[in-house]
Amino acid sequence: MTVQEMLDQHFGIVYDVVAMNVEGMTHEQSLARPSEGGNCANWILGHLTDVHNGLMQVLGEDPVWESDQLARAGFDPIEDPESAIDWNTLRDRFLGSRERCLAAVRALTDDALADELPSPFGGTTSRAGLLTILAFHQSYHAG
């Protein structure tokens, strides 16, 4: 299996898990907090979308959704309807980016994967290394 195939499979699973988890969920349901300290689906998908915007940049693609609303999915939880992100747009934009994202992953050359980029932890890492970090992050929150 190539790195491109592994990343395609990994990000494909992220999209599948998100699709399963949000299927039929209403805006009101997206605001329910699962337990003390847990984040609501509205925050989780907002955070995933915000990070996916960065992923798309690494892939040379346009963002999933550029919206000031995504700032609400920073470190503080979304706790009320006034601070919520528009659920239908958020869900549709994230899931609608699947084919564009996966096509960009499959199109990466070995040279592009070897390019050095800034690491979120300081220093630099290869594009493949950064994509692996992003794949782990997205899987963590999608699940």
CSV table of N, CA and C in Angstrom, one decimal:
chain,number,residue,atom,x,y,z
A,1,MET,N,0.9,-1.2,0.0
A,1,MET,CA,0.0,0.0,0.0
A,1,MET,C,0.9,1.2,0.0
A,2,THR,N,0.6,2.2,-0.9
A,2,THR,CA,1.3,3.4,-0.9
A,2,THR,C,0.9,4.4,0.2
A,3,VAL,N,1.6,5.4,0.4
A,3,VAL,CA,1.3,6.4,1.4
A,3,VAL,C,0.0,7.1,0.9
A,4,GLN,N,-0.1,7.4,-0.4
A,4,GLN,CA,-1.4,8.0,-0.9
A,4,GLN,C,-2.6,7.1,-0.7
A,5,GLU,N,-2.4,5.8,-0.9
A,5,GLU,CA,-3.5,4.9,-0.7
A,5,GLU,C,-3.9,4.8,0.8
A,6,MET,N,-2.9,4.8,1.6
A,6,MET,CA,-3.2,4.8,3.1
A,6,MET,C,-3.9,6.0,3.5
A,7,LEU,N,-3.5,7.2,3.1
A,7,LEU,CA,-4.2,8.4,3.5
A,7,LEU,C,-5.6,8.5,2.9
A,8,ASP,N,-5.7,8.1,1.6
A,8,ASP,CA,-7.0,8.0,1.0
A,8,ASP,C,-8.0,7.2,1.8
A,9,GLN,N,-7.5,6.0,2.2
A,9,GLN,CA,-8.3,5.1,3.0
A,9,GLN,C,-8.7,5.7,4.4
A,10,HIS,N,-7.7,6.3,5.0
A,10,HIS,CA,-7.9,6.9,6.3
A,10,HIS,C,-8.9,8.1,6.3
A,11,PHE,N,-8.7,9.0,5.4
A,11,PHE,CA,-9.6,10.2,5.3
A,11,PHE,C,-11.0,9.7,4.8
A,12,GLY,N,-11.0,8.7,4.0
A,12,GLY,CA,-12.3,8.1,3.6
A,12,GLY,C,-13.1,7.6,4.8
A,13,ILE,N,-12.4,6.9,5.7
A,13,ILE,CA,-13.0,6.4,6.9
A,13,ILE,C,-13.5,7.6,7.8
A,14,VAL,N,-12.7,8.7,7.9
A,14,VAL,CA,-13.2,9.8,8.6
A,14,VAL,C,-14.5,10.3,8.1
A,15,TYR,N,-14.6,10.5,6.8
A,15,TYR,CA,-15.9,10.9,6.2
A,15,TYR,C,-17.0,9.9,6.5
A,16,ASP,N,-16.7,8.6,6.4
A,16,ASP,CA,-17.7,7.6,6.6
A,16,ASP,C,-18.2,7.7,8.1
A,17,VAL,N,-17.3,7.8,9.0
A,17,VAL,CA,-17.7,7.9,10.4
A,17,VAL,C,-18.5,9.2,10.7
A,18,VAL,N,-18.1,10.3,10.2
A,18,VAL,CA,-18.9,11.5,10.4
A,18,VAL,C,-20.2,11.4,9.8
A,19,ALA,N,-20.3,10.8,8.5
A,19,ALA,CA,-21.6,10.7,7.9
A,19,ALA,C,-22.6,9.8,8.7
A,20,MET,N,-22.0,8.7,9.3
A,20,MET,CA,-22.9,7.8,10.1
A,20,MET,C,-23.3,8.5,11.4
A,21,ASN,N,-22.4,9.3,12.0
A,21,ASN,CA,-22.7,9.9,13.3
A,21,ASN,C,-23.6,11.1,13.2
A,22,VAL,N,-23.7,11.8,12.0
A,22,VAL,CA,-24.6,12.9,11.9
A,22,VAL,C,-25.9,12.6,11.1
A,23,GLU,N,-26.0,11.4,10.6
A,23,GLU,CA,-27.2,11.1,9.8
A,23,GLU,C,-28.5,11.3,10.6
A,24,GLY,N,-29.3,12.1,10.0
A,24,GLY,CA,-30.6,12.4,10.6
A,24,GLY,C,-30.6,13.4,11.8
A,25,MET,N,-29.4,13.8,12.2
A,25,MET,CA,-29.3,14.7,13.3
A,25,MET,C,-29.8,16.1,13.0
A,26,THR,N,-30.6,16.6,13.9
A,26,THR,CA,-31.2,18.0,13.7
A,26,THR,C,-30.2,19.0,14.3
A,27,HIS,N,-30.5,20.3,14.0
A,27,HIS,CA,-29.7,21.3,14.6
A,27,HIS,C,-29.8,21.3,16.2
A,28,GLU,N,-31.0,21.1,16.6
A,28,GLU,CA,-31.3,21.0,18.1
A,28,GLU,C,-30.5,19.8,18.7
A,29,GLN,N,-30.6,18.7,18.1
A,29,GLN,CA,-29.8,17.5,18.6
A,29,GLN,C,-28.3,17.7,18.5
A,30,SER,N,-27.8,18.5,17.6
A,30,SER,CA,-26.4,18.8,17.5
A,30,SER,C,-25.9,19.6,18.7
A,31,LEU,N,-26.8,20.1,19.5
A,31,LEU,CA,-26.4,20.9,20.6
A,31,LEU,C,-26.3,20.1,21.9
A,32,ALA,N,-26.8,18.9,21.9
A,32,ALA,CA,-26.8,18.1,23.1
A,32,ALA,C,-25.4,17.7,23.5
A,33,ARG,N,-25.1,17.9,24.8
A,33,ARG,CA,-23.8,17.5,25.3
A,33,ARG,C,-23.9,16.1,25.9
A,34,PRO,N,-23.0,15.2,25.5
A,34,PRO,CA,-23.1,13.8,25.9
A,34,PRO,C,-22.9,13.6,27.4
A,35,SER,N,-22.0,14.3,28.0
A,35,SER,CA,-21.8,14.1,29.5
A,35,SER,C,-20.9,15.3,29.9
A,36,GLU,N,-20.7,15.4,31.2
A,36,GLU,CA,-19.9,16.4,31.8
A,36,GLU,C,-18.5,16.5,31.1
A,37,GLY,N,-18.2,17.6,30.5
A,37,GLY,CA,-16.9,17.7,29.9
A,37,GLY,C,-16.9,17.3,28.4
A,38,GLY,N,-18.0,16.7,27.9
A,38,GLY,CA,-18.1,16.3,26.5
A,38,GLY,C,-18.5,17.4,25.7
A,39,ASN,N,-18.1,17.4,24.4
A,39,ASN,CA,-18.6,18.4,23.5
A,39,ASN,C,-19.7,18.0,22.6
A,40,CYS,N,-20.6,18.9,22.3
A,40,CYS,CA,-21.7,18.6,21.4
A,40,CYS,C,-21.3,18.4,20.0
A,41,ALA,N,-22.1,17.7,19.2
A,41,ALA,CA,-21.8,17.4,17.8
A,41,ALA,C,-21.6,18.7,17.0
A,42,ASN,N,-22.3,19.8,17.4
A,42,ASN,CA,-22.1,21.1,16.7
A,42,ASN,C,-20.7,21.6,16.8
A,43,TRP,N,-20.1,21.5,18.0
A,43,TRP,CA,-18.7,21.9,18.2
A,43,TRP,C,-17.8,20.9,17.5
A,44,ILE,N,-18.0,19.6,17.7
A,44,ILE,CA,-17.1,18.6,17.1
A,44,ILE,C,-17.0,18.8,15.6
A,45,LEU,N,-18.2,18.9,14.9
A,45,LEU,CA,-18.1,19.0,13.4
A,45,LEU,C,-17.6,20.4,13.0
A,46,GLY,N,-17.8,21.4,13.8
A,46,GLY,CA,-17.2,22.7,13.5
A,46,GLY,C,-15.7,22.6,13.6
A,47,HIS,N,-15.2,22.0,14.7
A,47,HIS,CA,-13.8,21.8,14.8
A,47,HIS,C,-13.2,21.0,13.7
A,48,LEU,N,-13.8,19.9,13.4
A,48,LEU,CA,-13.4,19.1,12.2
A,48,LEU,C,-13.3,19.9,11.0
A,49,THR,N,-14.3,20.7,10.7
A,49,THR,CA,-14.3,21.5,9.5
A,49,THR,C,-13.2,22.5,9.5
A,50,ASP,N,-13.0,23.1,10.6
A,50,ASP,CA,-11.9,24.1,10.7
A,50,ASP,C,-10.6,23.5,10.4
A,51,VAL,N,-10.3,22.3,11.0
A,51,VAL,CA,-9.1,21.6,10.8
A,51,VAL,C,-9.0,21.1,9.3
A,52,HIS,N,-10.1,20.7,8.8
A,52,HIS,CA,-10.2,20.2,7.4
A,52,HIS,C,-9.8,21.4,6.5
A,53,ASN,N,-10.2,22.6,6.8
A,53,ASN,CA,-9.8,23.7,6.0
A,53,ASN,C,-8.2,23.8,5.9
A,54,GLY,N,-7.5,23.5,7.0
A,54,GLY,CA,-6.1,23.4,7.0
A,54,GLY,C,-5.6,22.3,6.2
A,55,LEU,N,-6.3,21.1,6.3
A,55,LEU,CA,-5.9,19.9,5.5
A,55,LEU,C,-6.0,20.3,4.0
A,56,MET,N,-7.1,20.9,3.6
A,56,MET,CA,-7.3,21.2,2.2
A,56,MET,C,-6.2,22.2,1.7
A,57,GLN,N,-5.7,23.1,2.6
A,57,GLN,CA,-4.6,24.0,2.2
A,57,GLN,C,-3.4,23.2,2.0
A,58,VAL,N,-3.1,22.2,2.8
A,58,VAL,CA,-1.9,21.3,2.7
A,58,VAL,C,-2.0,20.5,1.3
A,59,LEU,N,-3.2,20.2,0.9
A,59,LEU,CA,-3.4,19.5,-0.3
A,59,LEU,C,-3.5,20.4,-1.5
A,60,GLY,N,-3.5,21.7,-1.3
A,60,GLY,CA,-3.5,22.6,-2.4
A,60,GLY,C,-4.9,22.9,-3.0
A,61,GLU,N,-5.9,22.6,-2.1
A,61,GLU,CA,-7.3,22.8,-2.5
A,61,GLU,C,-8.0,24.0,-1.8
A,62,ASP,N,-9.1,24.4,-2.3
A,62,ASP,CA,-9.9,25.4,-1.6
A,62,ASP,C,-10.5,24.9,-0.3
A,63,PRO,N,-10.7,25.8,0.6
A,63,PRO,CA,-11.2,25.3,1.9
A,63,PRO,C,-12.6,24.6,1.8
A,64,VAL,N,-12.9,23.9,2.8
A,64,VAL,CA,-14.2,23.2,2.9
A,64,VAL,C,-15.3,24.3,3.1
A,65,TRP,N,-15.1,25.2,4.0
A,65,TRP,CA,-16.1,26.3,4.3
A,65,TRP,C,-15.4,27.4,5.0
A,66,GLU,N,-15.3,28.6,4.4
A,66,GLU,CA,-14.7,29.7,5.1
A,66,GLU,C,-15.9,30.5,5.7
A,67,SER,N,-15.9,30.4,7.0
A,67,SER,CA,-17.0,31.1,7.8
A,67,SER,C,-16.4,31.5,9.1
A,68,ASP,N,-16.8,32.7,9.5
A,68,ASP,CA,-16.5,33.2,10.9
A,68,ASP,C,-17.1,32.3,12.0
A,69,GLN,N,-18.1,31.6,11.6
A,69,GLN,CA,-18.8,30.8,12.6
A,69,GLN,C,-17.9,29.7,13.1
A,70,LEU,N,-16.9,29.3,12.3
A,70,LEU,CA,-16.0,28.2,12.7
A,70,LEU,C,-15.1,28.6,13.9
A,71,ALA,N,-14.9,29.9,14.1
A,71,ALA,CA,-14.2,30.3,15.3
A,71,ALA,C,-14.9,29.9,16.6
A,72,ARG,N,-16.2,29.6,16.5
A,72,ARG,CA,-16.9,29.1,17.7
A,72,ARG,C,-16.5,27.7,18.1
A,73,ALA,N,-15.8,27.0,17.3
A,73,ALA,CA,-15.4,25.6,17.6
A,73,ALA,C,-13.9,25.6,18.0
A,74,GLY,N,-13.5,26.6,18.7
A,74,GLY,CA,-12.1,26.7,19.2
A,74,GLY,C,-12.0,25.8,20.4
A,75,PHE,N,-11.5,26.3,21.5
A,75,PHE,CA,-11.3,25.5,22.7
A,75,PHE,C,-12.5,25.5,23.6
A,76,ASP,N,-13.3,26.5,23.5
A,76,ASP,CA,-14.5,26.6,24.4
A,76,ASP,C,-15.7,25.8,23.8
A,77,PRO,N,-16.4,25.1,24.7
A,77,PRO,CA,-17.6,24.4,24.1
A,77,PRO,C,-18.7,25.3,23.7
A,78,ILE,N,-19.5,24.8,22.8
A,78,ILE,CA,-20.7,25.4,22.3
A,78,ILE,C,-21.8,24.9,23.3
A,79,GLU,N,-22.4,25.9,24.0
A,79,GLU,CA,-23.3,25.5,25.1
A,79,GLU,C,-24.7,26.0,24.9
A,80,ASP,N,-25.0,26.8,23.9
A,80,ASP,CA,-26.3,27.3,23.7
A,80,ASP,C,-26.6,27.6,22.3
A,81,PRO,N,-27.9,27.8,21.9
A,81,PRO,CA,-28.2,28.0,20.5
A,81,PRO,C,-27.6,29.3,19.9
A,82,GLU,N,-27.4,30.3,20.7
A,82,GLU,CA,-26.8,31.5,20.2
A,82,GLU,C,-25.4,31.4,19.7
A,83,SER,N,-24.6,30.5,20.3
A,83,SER,CA,-23.2,30.3,19.9
A,83,SER,C,-23.0,29.1,18.9
A,84,ALA,N,-24.1,28.5,18.5
A,84,ALA,CA,-24.0,27.4,17.6
A,84,ALA,C,-23.7,27.8,16.2
A,85,ILE,N,-23.2,26.8,15.5
A,85,ILE,CA,-22.8,27.0,14.1
A,85,ILE,C,-24.0,26.5,13.3
A,86,ASP,N,-24.3,27.1,12.1
A,86,ASP,CA,-25.4,26.6,11.3
A,86,ASP,C,-25.2,25.2,10.9
A,87,TRP,N,-26.0,24.3,11.5
A,87,TRP,CA,-25.8,22.8,11.4
A,87,TRP,C,-25.9,22.3,10.0
A,88,ASN,N,-27.0,22.7,9.3
A,88,ASN,CA,-27.2,22.1,8.0
A,88,ASN,C,-26.0,22.5,7.0
A,89,THR,N,-25.6,23.8,7.0
A,89,THR,CA,-24.5,24.2,6.2
A,89,THR,C,-23.2,23.5,6.6
A,90,LEU,N,-23.0,23.4,7.9
A,90,LEU,CA,-21.8,22.8,8.4
A,90,LEU,C,-21.7,21.3,7.9
A,91,ARG,N,-22.7,20.6,8.1
A,91,ARG,CA,-22.8,19.2,7.7
A,91,ARG,C,-22.6,19.0,6.2
A,92,ASP,N,-23.4,19.8,5.5
A,92,ASP,CA,-23.3,19.7,4.0
A,92,ASP,C,-22.0,20.1,3.5
A,93,ARG,N,-21.4,21.1,4.0
A,93,ARG,CA,-20.0,21.5,3.5
A,93,ARG,C,-19.0,20.5,3.8
A,94,PHE,N,-19.0,20.0,5.1
A,94,PHE,CA,-18.0,19.0,5.4
A,94,PHE,C,-18.1,17.7,4.5
A,95,LEU,N,-19.3,17.2,4.5
A,95,LEU,CA,-19.5,15.9,3.8
A,95,LEU,C,-19.4,16.2,2.3
A,96,GLY,N,-19.7,17.3,1.8
A,96,GLY,CA,-19.6,17.7,0.4
A,96,GLY,C,-18.2,17.8,-0.1
A,97,SER,N,-17.2,17.9,0.8
A,97,SER,CA,-15.8,18.1,0.4
A,97,SER,C,-15.1,16.7,0.2
A,98,ARG,N,-15.8,15.6,0.4
A,98,ARG,CA,-15.2,14.3,0.4
A,98,ARG,C,-14.5,14.0,-0.9
A,99,GLU,N,-15.1,14.1,-2.1
A,99,GLU,CA,-14.5,13.7,-3.3
A,99,GLU,C,-13.3,14.6,-3.7
A,100,ARG,N,-13.5,15.9,-3.4
A,100,ARG,CA,-12.4,16.8,-3.7
A,100,ARG,C,-11.2,16.6,-2.8
A,101,CYS,N,-11.4,16.3,-1.6
A,101,CYS,CA,-10.3,16.0,-0.6
A,101,CYS,C,-9.6,14.7,-1.0
A,102,LEU,N,-10.4,13.6,-1.2
A,102,LEU,CA,-9.8,12.3,-1.5
A,102,LEU,C,-9.1,12.3,-2.9
A,103,ALA,N,-9.6,13.0,-3.9
A,103,ALA,CA,-9.0,13.1,-5.2
A,103,ALA,C,-7.6,13.8,-5.0
A,104,ALA,N,-7.6,14.9,-4.2
A,104,ALA,CA,-6.3,15.6,-4.0
A,104,ALA,C,-5.3,14.7,-3.3
A,105,VAL,N,-5.7,13.9,-2.3
A,105,VAL,CA,-4.8,12.9,-1.7
A,105,VAL,C,-4.3,11.9,-2.7
A,106,ARG,N,-5.1,11.4,-3.5
A,106,ARG,CA,-4.7,10.4,-4.5
A,106,ARG,C,-3.8,11.0,-5.5
A,107,ALA,N,-3.9,12.3,-5.8
A,107,ALA,CA,-3.1,12.9,-6.8
A,107,ALA,C,-1.7,13.3,-6.3
A,108,LEU,N,-1.4,13.2,-5.0
A,108,LEU,CA,-0.1,13.6,-4.5
A,108,LEU,C,1.0,12.8,-5.0
A,109,THR,N,2.1,13.4,-5.4
A,109,THR,CA,3.2,12.7,-5.9
A,109,THR,C,4.1,12.4,-4.7
A,110,ASP,N,5.0,11.4,-4.9
A,110,ASP,CA,6.0,11.1,-3.9
A,110,ASP,C,6.8,12.3,-3.5
A,111,ASP,N,7.2,13.1,-4.5
A,111,ASP,CA,8.0,14.4,-4.2
A,111,ASP,C,7.1,15.3,-3.4
A,112,ALA,N,5.9,15.5,-3.7
A,112,ALA,CA,5.0,16.4,-2.9
A,112,ALA,C,4.9,15.9,-1.4
A,113,LEU,N,4.8,14.6,-1.3
A,113,LEU,CA,4.7,14.0,0.1
A,113,LEU,C,6.0,14.2,0.9
A,114,ALA,N,7.1,14.3,0.2
A,114,ALA,CA,8.4,14.5,0.8
A,114,ALA,C,8.7,16.0,1.2
A,115,ASP,N,7.9,16.9,0.6
A,115,ASP,CA,8.1,18.4,0.9
A,115,ASP,C,8.1,18.6,2.4
A,116,GLU,N,9.0,19.5,2.8
A,116,GLU,CA,9.0,19.9,4.2
A,116,GLU,C,8.1,21.1,4.4
A,117,LEU,N,7.3,20.9,5.5
A,117,LEU,CA,6.3,22.0,5.9
A,117,LEU,C,6.4,22.2,7.4
A,118,PRO,N,5.9,23.4,7.8
A,118,PRO,CA,5.9,23.6,9.2
A,118,PRO,C,5.1,22.6,10.0
A,119,SER,N,5.6,22.2,11.1
A,119,SER,CA,4.9,21.2,12.0
A,119,SER,C,4.1,22.0,13.0
A,120,PRO,N,2.9,21.5,13.3
A,120,PRO,CA,2.1,22.2,14.4
A,120,PRO,C,2.8,22.1,15.8
A,121,PHE,N,3.8,21.3,15.9
A,121,PHE,CA,4.5,21.1,17.1
A,121,PHE,C,5.9,21.8,17.1
A,122,GLY,N,6.1,22.6,16.1
A,122,GLY,CA,7.4,23.3,16.0
A,122,GLY,C,8.3,22.6,15.0
A,123,GLY,N,9.2,23.3,14.4
A,123,GLY,CA,10.1,22.7,13.4
A,123,GLY,C,9.3,22.4,12.1
A,124,THR,N,9.8,21.4,11.4
A,124,THR,CA,9.2,21.0,10.2
A,124,THR,C,9.0,19.6,10.2
A,125,THR,N,8.2,19.1,9.2
A,125,THR,CA,7.9,17.7,9.0
A,125,THR,C,7.6,17.6,7.5
A,126,SER,N,7.6,16.4,7.0
A,126,SER,CA,7.2,16.2,5.6
A,126,SER,C,5.7,16.4,5.5
A,127,ARG,N,5.3,16.6,4.2
A,127,ARG,CA,3.8,16.7,4.0
A,127,ARG,C,3.2,15.4,4.4
A,128,ALA,N,3.8,14.3,4.1
A,128,ALA,CA,3.2,13.0,4.5
A,128,ALA,C,3.1,12.9,6.0
A,129,GLY,N,4.1,13.4,6.8
A,129,GLY,CA,4.0,13.4,8.2
A,129,GLY,C,2.9,14.3,8.7
A,130,LEU,N,2.8,15.5,8.1
A,130,LEU,CA,1.7,16.4,8.5
A,130,LEU,C,0.3,15.8,8.2
A,131,LEU,N,0.2,15.2,7.1
A,131,LEU,CA,-1.1,14.6,6.7
A,131,LEU,C,-1.4,13.4,7.7
A,132,THR,N,-0.4,12.7,8.1
A,132,THR,CA,-0.6,11.6,9.1
A,132,THR,C,-1.1,12.2,10.4
A,133,ILE,N,-0.5,13.3,10.9
A,133,ILE,CA,-1.0,14.0,12.1
A,133,ILE,C,-2.4,14.4,11.9
A,134,LEU,N,-2.7,15.0,10.8
A,134,LEU,CA,-4.1,15.5,10.6
A,134,LEU,C,-5.1,14.3,10.5
A,135,ALA,N,-4.7,13.2,9.9
A,135,ALA,CA,-5.5,12.1,9.8
A,135,ALA,C,-5.9,11.5,11.2
A,136,PHE,N,-4.9,11.5,12.1
A,136,PHE,CA,-5.1,11.0,13.5
A,136,PHE,C,-6.0,12.0,14.2
A,137,HIS,N,-5.8,13.3,14.1
A,137,HIS,CA,-6.6,14.3,14.7
A,137,HIS,C,-8.1,14.2,14.3
A,138,GLN,N,-8.3,14.1,13.0
A,138,GLN,CA,-9.6,14.0,12.5
A,138,GLN,C,-10.3,12.7,12.9
A,139,SER,N,-9.6,11.6,12.9
A,139,SER,CA,-10.2,10.3,13.4
A,139,SER,C,-10.6,10.4,14.9
A,140,TYR,N,-9.7,11.0,15.7
A,140,TYR,CA,-10.0,11.2,17.1
A,140,TYR,C,-11.3,11.9,17.3
A,141,HIS,N,-11.5,13.0,16.7
A,141,HIS,CA,-12.7,13.8,16.9
A,141,HIS,C,-13.9,13.2,16.2
A,142,ALA,N,-13.7,12.5,15.0
A,142,ALA,CA,-14.9,12.0,14.3
A,142,ALA,C,-15.5,10.8,15.0
A,143,GLY,N,-14.7,10.1,15.7
A,143,GLY,CA,-15.2,8.9,16.5
A,143,GLY,C,-15.9,9.2,17.7
